[in-house]
Coordinates of C-alpha atoms in Angstrom, one line a residue:
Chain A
X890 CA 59.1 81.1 -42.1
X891 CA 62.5 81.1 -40.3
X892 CA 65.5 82.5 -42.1
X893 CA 68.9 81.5 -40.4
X894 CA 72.0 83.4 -41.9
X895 CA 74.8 80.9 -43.2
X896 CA 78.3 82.4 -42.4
X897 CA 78.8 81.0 -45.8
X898 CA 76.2 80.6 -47.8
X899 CA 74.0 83.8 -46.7
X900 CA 70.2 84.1 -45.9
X901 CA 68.4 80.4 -46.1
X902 CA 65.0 78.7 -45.2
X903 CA 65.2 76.9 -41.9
X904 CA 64.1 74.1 -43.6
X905 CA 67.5 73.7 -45.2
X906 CA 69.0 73.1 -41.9
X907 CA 69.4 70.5 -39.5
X908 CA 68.8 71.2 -35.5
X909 CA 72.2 69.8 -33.5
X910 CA 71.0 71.5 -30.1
X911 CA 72.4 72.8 -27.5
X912 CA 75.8 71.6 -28.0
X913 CA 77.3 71.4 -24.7
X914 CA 80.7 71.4 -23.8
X915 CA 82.6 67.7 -23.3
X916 CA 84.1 67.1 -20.3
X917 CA 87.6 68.6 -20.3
X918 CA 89.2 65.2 -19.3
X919 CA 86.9 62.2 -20.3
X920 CA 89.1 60.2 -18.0
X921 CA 88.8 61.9 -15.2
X922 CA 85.1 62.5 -15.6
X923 CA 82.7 60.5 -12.9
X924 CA 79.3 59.2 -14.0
X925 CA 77.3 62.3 -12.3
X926 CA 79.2 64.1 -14.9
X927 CA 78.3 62.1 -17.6
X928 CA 75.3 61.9 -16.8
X929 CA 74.7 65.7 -16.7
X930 CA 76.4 65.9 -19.9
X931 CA 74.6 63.3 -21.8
X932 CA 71.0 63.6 -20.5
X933 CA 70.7 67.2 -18.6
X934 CA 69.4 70.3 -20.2
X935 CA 69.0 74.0 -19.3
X936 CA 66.4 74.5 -21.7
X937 CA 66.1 78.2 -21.7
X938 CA 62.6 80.1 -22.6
X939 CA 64.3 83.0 -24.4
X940 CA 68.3 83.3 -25.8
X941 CA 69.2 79.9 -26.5
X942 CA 72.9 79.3 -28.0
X943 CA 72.8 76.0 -30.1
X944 CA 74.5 74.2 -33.4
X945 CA 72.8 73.8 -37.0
X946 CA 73.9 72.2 -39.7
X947 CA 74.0 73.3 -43.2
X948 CA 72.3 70.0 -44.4
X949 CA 70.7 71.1 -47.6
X950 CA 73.2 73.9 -48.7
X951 CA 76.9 73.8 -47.8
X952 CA 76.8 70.9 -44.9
X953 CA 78.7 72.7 -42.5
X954 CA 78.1 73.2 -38.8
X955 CA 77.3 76.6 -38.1
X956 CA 76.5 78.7 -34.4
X957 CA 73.3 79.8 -34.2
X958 CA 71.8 82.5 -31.1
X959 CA 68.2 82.1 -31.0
X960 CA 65.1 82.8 -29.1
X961 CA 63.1 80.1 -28.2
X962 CA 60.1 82.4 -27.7
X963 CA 59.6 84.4 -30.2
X964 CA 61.7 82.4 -32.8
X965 CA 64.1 85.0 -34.2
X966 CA 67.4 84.8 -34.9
X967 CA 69.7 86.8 -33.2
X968 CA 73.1 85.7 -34.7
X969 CA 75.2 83.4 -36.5
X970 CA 78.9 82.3 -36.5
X971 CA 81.2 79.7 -37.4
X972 CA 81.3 77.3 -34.2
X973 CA 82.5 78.6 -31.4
X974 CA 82.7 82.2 -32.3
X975 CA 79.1 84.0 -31.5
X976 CA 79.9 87.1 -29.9
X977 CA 79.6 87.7 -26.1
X978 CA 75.8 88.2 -24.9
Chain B
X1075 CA 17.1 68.2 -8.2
X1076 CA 19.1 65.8 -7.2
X1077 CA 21.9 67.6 -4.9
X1078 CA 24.2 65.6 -2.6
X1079 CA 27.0 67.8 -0.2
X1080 CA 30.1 66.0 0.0
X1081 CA 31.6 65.9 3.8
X1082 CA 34.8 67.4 3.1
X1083 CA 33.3 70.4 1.6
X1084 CA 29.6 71.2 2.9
X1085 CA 29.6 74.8 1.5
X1086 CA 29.3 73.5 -1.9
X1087 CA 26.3 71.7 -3.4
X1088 CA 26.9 69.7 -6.6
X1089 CA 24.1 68.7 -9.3
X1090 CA 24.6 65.1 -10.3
X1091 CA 24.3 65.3 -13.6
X1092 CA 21.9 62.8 -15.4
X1093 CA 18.9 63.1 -17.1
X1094 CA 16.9 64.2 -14.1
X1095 CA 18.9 67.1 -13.5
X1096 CA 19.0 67.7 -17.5
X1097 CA 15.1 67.6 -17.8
X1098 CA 14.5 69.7 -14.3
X1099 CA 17.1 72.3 -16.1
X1100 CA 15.2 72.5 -19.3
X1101 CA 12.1 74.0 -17.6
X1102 CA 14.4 77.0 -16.1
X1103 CA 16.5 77.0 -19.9
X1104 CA 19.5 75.5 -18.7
X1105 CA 19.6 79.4 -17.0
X1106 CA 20.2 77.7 -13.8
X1107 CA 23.0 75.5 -14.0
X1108 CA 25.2 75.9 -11.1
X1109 CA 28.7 76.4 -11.9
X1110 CA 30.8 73.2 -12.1
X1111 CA 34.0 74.3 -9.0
X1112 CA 34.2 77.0 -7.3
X1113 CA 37.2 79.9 -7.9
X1114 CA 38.0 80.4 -4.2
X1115 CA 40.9 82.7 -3.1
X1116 CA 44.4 80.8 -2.1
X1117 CA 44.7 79.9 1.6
X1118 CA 48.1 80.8 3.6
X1119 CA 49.0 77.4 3.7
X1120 CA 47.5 73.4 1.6
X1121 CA 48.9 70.2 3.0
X1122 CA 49.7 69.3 -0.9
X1123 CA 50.1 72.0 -3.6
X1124 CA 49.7 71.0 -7.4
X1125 CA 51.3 73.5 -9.5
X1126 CA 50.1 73.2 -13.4
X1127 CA 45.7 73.0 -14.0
X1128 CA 46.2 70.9 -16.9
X1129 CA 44.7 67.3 -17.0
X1130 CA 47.3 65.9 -15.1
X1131 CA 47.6 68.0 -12.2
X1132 CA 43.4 67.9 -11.8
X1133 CA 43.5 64.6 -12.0
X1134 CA 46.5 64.4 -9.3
X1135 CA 44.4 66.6 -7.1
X1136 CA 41.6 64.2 -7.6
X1137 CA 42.9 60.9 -7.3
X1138 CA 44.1 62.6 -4.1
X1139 CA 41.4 63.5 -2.8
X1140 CA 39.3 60.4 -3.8
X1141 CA 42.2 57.5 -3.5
X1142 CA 43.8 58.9 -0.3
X1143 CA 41.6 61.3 1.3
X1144 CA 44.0 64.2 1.2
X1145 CA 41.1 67.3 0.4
X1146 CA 43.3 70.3 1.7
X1147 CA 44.9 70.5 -1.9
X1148 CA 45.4 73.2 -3.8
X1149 CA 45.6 73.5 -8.0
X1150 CA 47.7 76.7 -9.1
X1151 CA 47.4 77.1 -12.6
X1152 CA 49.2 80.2 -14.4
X1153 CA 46.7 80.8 -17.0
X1154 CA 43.2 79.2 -17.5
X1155 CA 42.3 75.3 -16.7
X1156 CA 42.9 73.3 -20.0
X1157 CA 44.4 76.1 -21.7
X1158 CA 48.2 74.5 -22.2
X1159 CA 48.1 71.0 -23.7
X1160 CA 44.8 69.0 -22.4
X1161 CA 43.6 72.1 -25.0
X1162 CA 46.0 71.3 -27.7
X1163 CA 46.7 67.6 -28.3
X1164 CA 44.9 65.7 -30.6
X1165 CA 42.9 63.7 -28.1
X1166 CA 44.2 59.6 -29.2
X1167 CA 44.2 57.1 -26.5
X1168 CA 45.6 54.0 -26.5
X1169 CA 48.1 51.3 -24.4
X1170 CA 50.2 50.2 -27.4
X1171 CA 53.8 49.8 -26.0
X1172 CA 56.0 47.4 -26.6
X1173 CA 58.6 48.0 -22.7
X1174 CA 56.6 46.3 -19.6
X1175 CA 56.3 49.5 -17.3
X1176 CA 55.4 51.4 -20.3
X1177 CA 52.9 48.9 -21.4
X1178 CA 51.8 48.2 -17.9
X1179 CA 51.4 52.0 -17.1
X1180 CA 49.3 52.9 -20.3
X1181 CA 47.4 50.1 -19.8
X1182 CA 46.2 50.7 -16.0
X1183 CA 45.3 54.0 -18.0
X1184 CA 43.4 52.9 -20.6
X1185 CA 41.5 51.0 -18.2
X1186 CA 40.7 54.3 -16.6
X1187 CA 39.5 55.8 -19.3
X1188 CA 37.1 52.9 -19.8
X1189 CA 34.7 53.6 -16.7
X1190 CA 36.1 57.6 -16.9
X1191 CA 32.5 59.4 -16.9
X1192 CA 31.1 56.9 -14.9
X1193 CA 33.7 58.0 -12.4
X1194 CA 33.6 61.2 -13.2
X1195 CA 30.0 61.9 -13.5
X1196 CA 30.9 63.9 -16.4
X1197 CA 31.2 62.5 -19.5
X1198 CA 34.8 62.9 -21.2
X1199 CA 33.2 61.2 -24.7
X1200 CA 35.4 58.4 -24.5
X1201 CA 35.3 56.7 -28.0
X1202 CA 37.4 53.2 -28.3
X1203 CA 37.4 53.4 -32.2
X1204 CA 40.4 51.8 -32.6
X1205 CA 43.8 52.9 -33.1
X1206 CA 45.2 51.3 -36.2
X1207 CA 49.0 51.7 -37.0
X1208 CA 50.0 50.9 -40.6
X1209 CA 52.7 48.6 -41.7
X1210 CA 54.4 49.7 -45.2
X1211 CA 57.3 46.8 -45.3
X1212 CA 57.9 43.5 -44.6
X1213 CA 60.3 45.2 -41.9
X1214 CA 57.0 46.8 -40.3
X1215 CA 55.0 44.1 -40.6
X1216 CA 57.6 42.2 -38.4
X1217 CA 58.3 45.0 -36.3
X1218 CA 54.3 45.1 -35.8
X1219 CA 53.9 41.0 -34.5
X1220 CA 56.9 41.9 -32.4
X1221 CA 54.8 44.5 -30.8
X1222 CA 51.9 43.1 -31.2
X1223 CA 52.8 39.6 -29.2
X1224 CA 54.4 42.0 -26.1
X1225 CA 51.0 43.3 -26.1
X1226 CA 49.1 40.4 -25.5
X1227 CA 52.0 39.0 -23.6
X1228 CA 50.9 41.9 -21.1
X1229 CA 47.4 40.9 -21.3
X1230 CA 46.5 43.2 -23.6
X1231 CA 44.4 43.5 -27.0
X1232 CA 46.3 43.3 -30.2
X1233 CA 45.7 42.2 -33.6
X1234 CA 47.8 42.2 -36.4
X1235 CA 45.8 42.4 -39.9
X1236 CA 46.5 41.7 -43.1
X1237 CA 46.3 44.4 -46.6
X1238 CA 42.4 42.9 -47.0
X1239 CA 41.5 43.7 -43.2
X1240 CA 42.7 47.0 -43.5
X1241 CA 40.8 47.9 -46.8
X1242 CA 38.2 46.5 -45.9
X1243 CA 39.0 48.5 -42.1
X1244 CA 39.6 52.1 -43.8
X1245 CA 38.2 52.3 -47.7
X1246 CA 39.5 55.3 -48.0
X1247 CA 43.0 54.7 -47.9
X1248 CA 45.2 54.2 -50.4
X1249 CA 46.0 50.3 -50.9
X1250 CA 47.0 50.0 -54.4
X1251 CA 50.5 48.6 -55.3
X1252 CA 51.2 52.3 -57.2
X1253 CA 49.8 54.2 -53.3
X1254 CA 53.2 56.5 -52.4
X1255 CA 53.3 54.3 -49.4
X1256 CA 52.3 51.0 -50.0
X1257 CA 50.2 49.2 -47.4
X1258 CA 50.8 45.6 -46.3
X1259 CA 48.9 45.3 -43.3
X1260 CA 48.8 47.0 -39.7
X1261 CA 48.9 46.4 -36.2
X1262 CA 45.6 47.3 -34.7
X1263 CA 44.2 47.7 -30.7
X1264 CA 40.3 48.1 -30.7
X1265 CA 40.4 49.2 -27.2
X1266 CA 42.1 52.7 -28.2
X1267 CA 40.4 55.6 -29.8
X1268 CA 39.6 59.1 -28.7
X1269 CA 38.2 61.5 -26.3
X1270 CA 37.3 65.0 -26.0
X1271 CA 40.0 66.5 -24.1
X1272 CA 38.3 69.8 -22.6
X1273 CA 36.1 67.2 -20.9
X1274 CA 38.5 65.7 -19.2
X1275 CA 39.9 68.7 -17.6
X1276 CA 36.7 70.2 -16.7
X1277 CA 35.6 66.6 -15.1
X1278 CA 38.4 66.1 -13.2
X1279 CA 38.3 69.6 -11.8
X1280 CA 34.7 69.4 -11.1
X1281 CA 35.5 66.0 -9.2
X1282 CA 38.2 67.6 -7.5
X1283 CA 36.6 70.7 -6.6
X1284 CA 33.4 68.6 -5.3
X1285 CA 35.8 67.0 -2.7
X1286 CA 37.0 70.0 -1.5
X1287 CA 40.4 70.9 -3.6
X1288 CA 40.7 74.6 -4.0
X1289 CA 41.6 75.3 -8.4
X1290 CA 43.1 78.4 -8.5
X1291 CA 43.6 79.8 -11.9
X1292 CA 45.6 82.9 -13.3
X1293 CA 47.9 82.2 -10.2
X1294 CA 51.4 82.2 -11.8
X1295 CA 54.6 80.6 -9.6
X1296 CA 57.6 83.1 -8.8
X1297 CA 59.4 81.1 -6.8
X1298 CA 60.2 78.8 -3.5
X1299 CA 61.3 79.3 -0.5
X1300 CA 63.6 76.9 1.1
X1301 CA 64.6 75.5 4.5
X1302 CA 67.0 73.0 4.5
X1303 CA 66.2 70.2 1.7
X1304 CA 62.5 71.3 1.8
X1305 CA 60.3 73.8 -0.2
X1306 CA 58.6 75.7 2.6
X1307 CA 56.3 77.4 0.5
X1308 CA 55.5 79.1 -2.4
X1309 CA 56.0 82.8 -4.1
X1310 CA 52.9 83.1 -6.5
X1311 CA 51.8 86.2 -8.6
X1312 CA 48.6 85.8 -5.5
X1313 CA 50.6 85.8 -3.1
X1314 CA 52.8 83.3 -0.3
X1315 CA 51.5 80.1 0.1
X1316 CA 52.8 77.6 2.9
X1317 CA 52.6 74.0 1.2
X1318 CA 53.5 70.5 2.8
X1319 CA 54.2 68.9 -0.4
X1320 CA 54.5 70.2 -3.6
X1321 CA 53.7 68.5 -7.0
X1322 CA 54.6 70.1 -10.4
X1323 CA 52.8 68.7 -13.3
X1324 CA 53.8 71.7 -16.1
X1325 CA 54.8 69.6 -18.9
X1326 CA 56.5 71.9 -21.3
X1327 CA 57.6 74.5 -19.1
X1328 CA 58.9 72.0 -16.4
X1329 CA 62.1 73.3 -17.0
X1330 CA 61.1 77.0 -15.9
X1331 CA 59.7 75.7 -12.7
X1332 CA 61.9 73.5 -12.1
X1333 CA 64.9 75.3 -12.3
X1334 CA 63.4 77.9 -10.1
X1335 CA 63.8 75.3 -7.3
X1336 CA 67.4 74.9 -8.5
X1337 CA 67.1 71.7 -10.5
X1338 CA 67.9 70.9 -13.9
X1339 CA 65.9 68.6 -16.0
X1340 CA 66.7 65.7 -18.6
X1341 CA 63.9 67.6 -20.5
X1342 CA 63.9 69.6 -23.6
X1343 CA 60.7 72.2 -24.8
X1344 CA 59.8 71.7 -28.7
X1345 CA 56.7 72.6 -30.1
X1346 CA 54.5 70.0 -31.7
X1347 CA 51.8 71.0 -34.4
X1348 CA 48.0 69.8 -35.4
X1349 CA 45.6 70.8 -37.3
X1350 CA 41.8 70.3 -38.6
X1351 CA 40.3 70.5 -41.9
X1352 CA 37.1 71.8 -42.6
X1353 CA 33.9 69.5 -41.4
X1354 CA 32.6 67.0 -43.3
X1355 CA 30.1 63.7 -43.2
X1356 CA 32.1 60.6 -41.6
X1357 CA 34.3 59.0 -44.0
X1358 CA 36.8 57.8 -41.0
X1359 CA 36.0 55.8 -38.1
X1360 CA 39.2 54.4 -36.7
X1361 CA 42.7 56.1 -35.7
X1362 CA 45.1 55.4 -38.6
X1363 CA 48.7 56.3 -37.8
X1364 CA 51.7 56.0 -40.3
X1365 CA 55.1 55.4 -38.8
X1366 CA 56.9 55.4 -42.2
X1367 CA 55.2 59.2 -43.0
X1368 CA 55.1 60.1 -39.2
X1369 CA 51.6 60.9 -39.4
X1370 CA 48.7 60.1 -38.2
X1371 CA 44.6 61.2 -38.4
X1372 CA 41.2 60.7 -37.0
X1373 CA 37.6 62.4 -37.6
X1374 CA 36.0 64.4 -34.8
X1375 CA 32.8 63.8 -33.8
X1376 CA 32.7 67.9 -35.2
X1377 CA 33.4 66.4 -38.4
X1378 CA 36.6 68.4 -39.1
X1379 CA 39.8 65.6 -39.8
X1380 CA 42.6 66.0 -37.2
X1381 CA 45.9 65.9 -38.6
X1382 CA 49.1 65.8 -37.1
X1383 CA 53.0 64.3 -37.1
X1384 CA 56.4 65.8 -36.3
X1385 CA 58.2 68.2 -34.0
X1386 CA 59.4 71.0 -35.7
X1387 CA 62.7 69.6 -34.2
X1388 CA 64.6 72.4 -32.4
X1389 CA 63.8 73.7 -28.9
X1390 CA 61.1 76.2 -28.8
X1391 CA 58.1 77.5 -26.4
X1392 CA 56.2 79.3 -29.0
X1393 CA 52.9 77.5 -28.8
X1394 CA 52.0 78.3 -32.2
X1395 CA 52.1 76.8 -36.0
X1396 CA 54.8 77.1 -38.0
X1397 CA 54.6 76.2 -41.7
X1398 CA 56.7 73.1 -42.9
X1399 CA 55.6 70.5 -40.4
X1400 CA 51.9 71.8 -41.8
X1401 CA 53.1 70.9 -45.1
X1402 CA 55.0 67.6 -44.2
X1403 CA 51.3 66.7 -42.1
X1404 CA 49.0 67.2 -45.1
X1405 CA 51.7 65.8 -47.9
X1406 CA 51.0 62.4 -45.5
X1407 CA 47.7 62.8 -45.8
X1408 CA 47.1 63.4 -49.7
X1409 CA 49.3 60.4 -49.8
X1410 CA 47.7 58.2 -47.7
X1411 CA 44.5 59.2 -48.4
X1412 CA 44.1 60.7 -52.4
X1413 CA 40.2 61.6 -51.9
X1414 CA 41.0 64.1 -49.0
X1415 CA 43.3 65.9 -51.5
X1416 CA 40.7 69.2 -52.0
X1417 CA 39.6 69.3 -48.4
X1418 CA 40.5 73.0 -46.7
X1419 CA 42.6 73.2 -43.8
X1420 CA 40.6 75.4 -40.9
X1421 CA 42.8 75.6 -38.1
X1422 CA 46.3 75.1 -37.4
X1423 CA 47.8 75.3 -33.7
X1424 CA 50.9 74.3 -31.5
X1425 CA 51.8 73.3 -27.9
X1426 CA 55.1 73.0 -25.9
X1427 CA 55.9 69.4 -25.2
X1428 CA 58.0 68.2 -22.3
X1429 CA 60.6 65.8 -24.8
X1430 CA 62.6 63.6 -22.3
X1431 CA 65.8 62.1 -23.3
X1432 CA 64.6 58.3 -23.6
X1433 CA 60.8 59.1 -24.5
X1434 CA 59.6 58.2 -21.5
X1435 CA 58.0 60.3 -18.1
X1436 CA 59.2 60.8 -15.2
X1437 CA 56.8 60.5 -12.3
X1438 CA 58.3 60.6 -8.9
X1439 CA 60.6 61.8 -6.1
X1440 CA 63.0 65.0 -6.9
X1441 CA 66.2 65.6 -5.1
X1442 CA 64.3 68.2 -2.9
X1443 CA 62.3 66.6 0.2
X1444 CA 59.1 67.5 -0.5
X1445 CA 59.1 68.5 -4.7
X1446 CA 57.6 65.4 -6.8
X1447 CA 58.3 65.9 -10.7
X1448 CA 55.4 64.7 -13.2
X1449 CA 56.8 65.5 -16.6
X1450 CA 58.5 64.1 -19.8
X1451 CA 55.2 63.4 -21.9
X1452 CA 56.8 64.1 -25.3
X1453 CA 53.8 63.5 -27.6
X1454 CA 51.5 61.2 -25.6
X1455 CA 50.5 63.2 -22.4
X1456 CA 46.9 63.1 -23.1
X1457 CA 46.4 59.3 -22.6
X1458 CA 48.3 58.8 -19.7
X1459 CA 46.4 61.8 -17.9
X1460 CA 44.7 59.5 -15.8
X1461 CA 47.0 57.1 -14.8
X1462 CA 49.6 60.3 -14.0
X1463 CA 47.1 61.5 -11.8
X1464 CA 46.5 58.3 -10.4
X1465 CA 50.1 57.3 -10.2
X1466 CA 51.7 60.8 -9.4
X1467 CA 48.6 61.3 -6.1
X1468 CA 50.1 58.0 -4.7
X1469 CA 53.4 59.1 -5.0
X1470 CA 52.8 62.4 -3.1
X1471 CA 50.4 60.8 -0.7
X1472 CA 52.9 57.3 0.2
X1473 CA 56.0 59.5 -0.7
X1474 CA 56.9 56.5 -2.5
X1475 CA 56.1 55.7 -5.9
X1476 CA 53.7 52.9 -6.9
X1477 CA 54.6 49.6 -8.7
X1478 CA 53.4 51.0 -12.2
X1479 CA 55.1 54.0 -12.2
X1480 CA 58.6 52.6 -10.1
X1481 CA 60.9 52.8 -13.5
X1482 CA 59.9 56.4 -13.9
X1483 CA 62.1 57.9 -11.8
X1484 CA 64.6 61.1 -12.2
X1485 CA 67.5 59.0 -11.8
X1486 CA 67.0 56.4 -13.9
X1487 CA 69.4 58.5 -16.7
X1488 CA 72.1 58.6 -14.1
X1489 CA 71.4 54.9 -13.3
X1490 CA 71.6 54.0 -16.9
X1491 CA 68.2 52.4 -16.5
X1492 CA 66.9 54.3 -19.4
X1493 CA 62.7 53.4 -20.8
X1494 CA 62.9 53.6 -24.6
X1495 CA 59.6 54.7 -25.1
X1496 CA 59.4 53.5 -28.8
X1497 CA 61.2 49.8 -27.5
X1498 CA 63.9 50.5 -30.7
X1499 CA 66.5 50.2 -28.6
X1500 CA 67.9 52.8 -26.2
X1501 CA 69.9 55.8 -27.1
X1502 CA 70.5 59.3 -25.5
X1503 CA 69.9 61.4 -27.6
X1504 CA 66.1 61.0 -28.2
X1505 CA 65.2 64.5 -28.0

């Protein structure tokens, strides 16, 4: 069973979180943005077969969105964070 | 015994299999069975190469081969043939879609599957049992005769029955007024059922191999080399191989493959779960899928009931079981079907699906000259495998896609010309 560590709750069953992917970054300026870009925001994926940096929520427990590093692979958990703050690979 | 040399390939001799060969094999003990394709050592250079020995890249090679008469065709597969999802789904076959092309694609497949062994000369125990999906609401039950009437609008079979059809359809299940999903009904195509899906790949590799297409397993792909807009050949753990055309049919590691020829995909990898109880006398002779418990089951001709439902739901290559969705799969089942509640589970096992962002495949053209993408299958590879090979060798072969796969394309996301797959409506985010 996969354990992913809540930056506020502590150690929990996978099962009490929600998968939010890959999260990818907006484009900077929506306005400015062309369709190609859209596009590859909206429906592109790098889908990575190893380290894999993507968004949980919290459903079940505290209900907040937290960073998660994973491996696709092998399934484990490499590190946790509040959004936007896993450390540098 | 009866032995017939194909003219593409004179160096190998293949036994038609049929009860002549079977009773001239019993006086030797089946001790002289020829093998069923050769393992022959890559050439320099194929005028197509398929990369991925599942059942959709045999059945590419095939179609090839036997539609358009292209026989110098190689099959690279990284690990065994069958060994990635042809040996891990949970063998349904059916043409139940609501969106034309999708409709009009499964159906051209089902049709296939129809005269498959005949074809085939092998036989891929093709079993149209029906597939029978149950309605639980009035909303269902609407949603169903929508469906239903877009079937037969498209020419194909559809029947929408009532809560005494379906008892009297499947005893077993559930019915009553207290069952934890209550059953009013159920859309149901006879022509669907099942197949045994190790059949298929060994059939279509045997056809394949009979007309001259070298299948070379445990030949992994490192890379590509380029010139220009074109793939000139092919970096493999056997060596270089020139190729004129390339297909990739990998399904859930299209993304690796892919991106070694610098392309990204609209495709995520998640793993998706089955499993088999232990064997027992038929009690279940029909498909019966849930839509409100995401679940569905049939009975193997083995015996054992096959089980399955969900994604685990976040992006994964591990191509093995993991508990919950086990749990979620047999909590369906007790409550659709109370009697099965002390059966043992026997096996449990996952593969790597290829989930595209609107449910649908993509079949066609890449940015790159010569690369053509077969990929996207999300749950429902193994019934389309022979219309993908069908539709995917015409593709390569015309460099042009054909009328039933034409909406497939890469660039339909971009285009906003999005295939819902499950025809709720179209969204982005499906995967």
């Amino acid at each position: 069973m996969m354990l992913i560590h809540c930056p506020h709750c502590g150690a929990r069953d996978v099962t009490e979180f929600t998968y939010g992917g890959a999260g990818a970054a907006r484009p900077a300026d929506p306005a400015a943005a062309d369709d190609p870009q859209w596009a590859d925001y909206v429906y592109m994926r790098d889908n990575p077969r190893g380290l894999h940096d993507e968004l949980w929520q919290h459903s079940a427990g505290c209900r907040r969105w937290i960073a998660v590093r994973r491996n696709t692979l092998t399934h484990d958990v490499i590190a946790t964070a509040r959004p936007g703050e896993l450390p540098p690979r | 015994m009866a032995l017939c040399a194909p003219p593409s390939n004179p160096n190998t001799l293949i036994v038609k299999y049929s009860i002549v060969s079977l009773l001239r094999n019993a006086f030797s003990h089946h001790e002289q069975w020829p093998l069923a394709w050769r393992s022959p050592p890559p050439k320099p250079e194929y005028d197509v190469v398929i990369i991925g020995g599942g059942g959709h890249g045999l059945a590419t090679a095939y179609y090839l081969a036997k539609e358009h008469g292209i026989t110098n065709v190689a099959v690279l597969e990284k690990g065994y043939l069958g060994g990635g999802n042809t040996g891990r789904n949970t063998t349904i076959v059916r043409s139940n879609y609501f969106l034309d092309a999708n409709a009009h694609f499964y159906e051209h497949s089902l049709k296939l599957w129809e005269n498959l062994s005949a074809d085939l000369n092998f036989n891929v125990m093709f079993s149209p049992r029906g597939v029978l999906n149950l309605a639980h609401s009035h909303a269902d039950l609407e949603a169903y005769s929508r469906r239903g009437n877009a079937m037969r609008v498209n020419g194909i079979d559809a029947e929408l029955l009532g809560l005494d059809e379906v008892r009297r359809m499947v005893p077993l299940l559930d019915c009553s007024a207290e069952a934890r999903y209550p059953v009013m009904g159920g859309l149901l195509q006879r022509r669907g059922g099942t197949a045994r899906h190790d059949a298929v790949a060994w059939g279509y590799a045997r056809g394949a191999d009979s007309r001259g297409v070298d299948i070379i397993q445990q030949c992994e792909v490192t890379g590509f080399s380029r010139s220009g807009n074109r793939i000139t050949g092919i970096d493999t753990s056997r060596g270089h191989i020139r190729a004129g055309k390339i297909g990739l049919a990998v399904a859930g590691h299209s993304g690796q493959v892919a991106a070694l020829a610098g392309l990204r995909l609209p495709i995520e990898s998640h793993v998706l779960q089955a499993l088999v109880s232990e064997p027992v006398k038929p009690v279940l002779d029909t498909v019966v899928t849930s839509g409100a418990a995401h679940f569905y089951v049939s009975q193997s001709d083995k015996g054992e009931l096959v089980l399955g439902g969900d994604l685990d739901m976040y992006n994964s290559y591990g191509q093995r079981s993991n508990l919950p969705p086990v749990e979620h799969a047999v909590q369906s089942l007790v409550a659709l079907f109370p009697c099965f509640s002390r059966l043992r589970m026997l096996r449990t096992w996952g593969g790597v699906m290829d989930m595209s962002m609107d449910g649908s495949p993509i079949i066609g053209k890449s940015p790159i000259d010569n690369l053509y993408l077969n990929c996207g299958w999300c749950y429902g590879g193994f019934k389309a495998t022979p219309a993908s090979g069908w539709c995917f060798a015409h593709t390569i072969a015309q460099d042009r896609p054909h009328a039933l796969n034409a909406a497939f394309t890469l660039d339909r996301y971009a285009q906003g010309r999005v295939l819902d797959e499950r025809g709720a409506g179209p969204f982005a985010w499906a995967h």
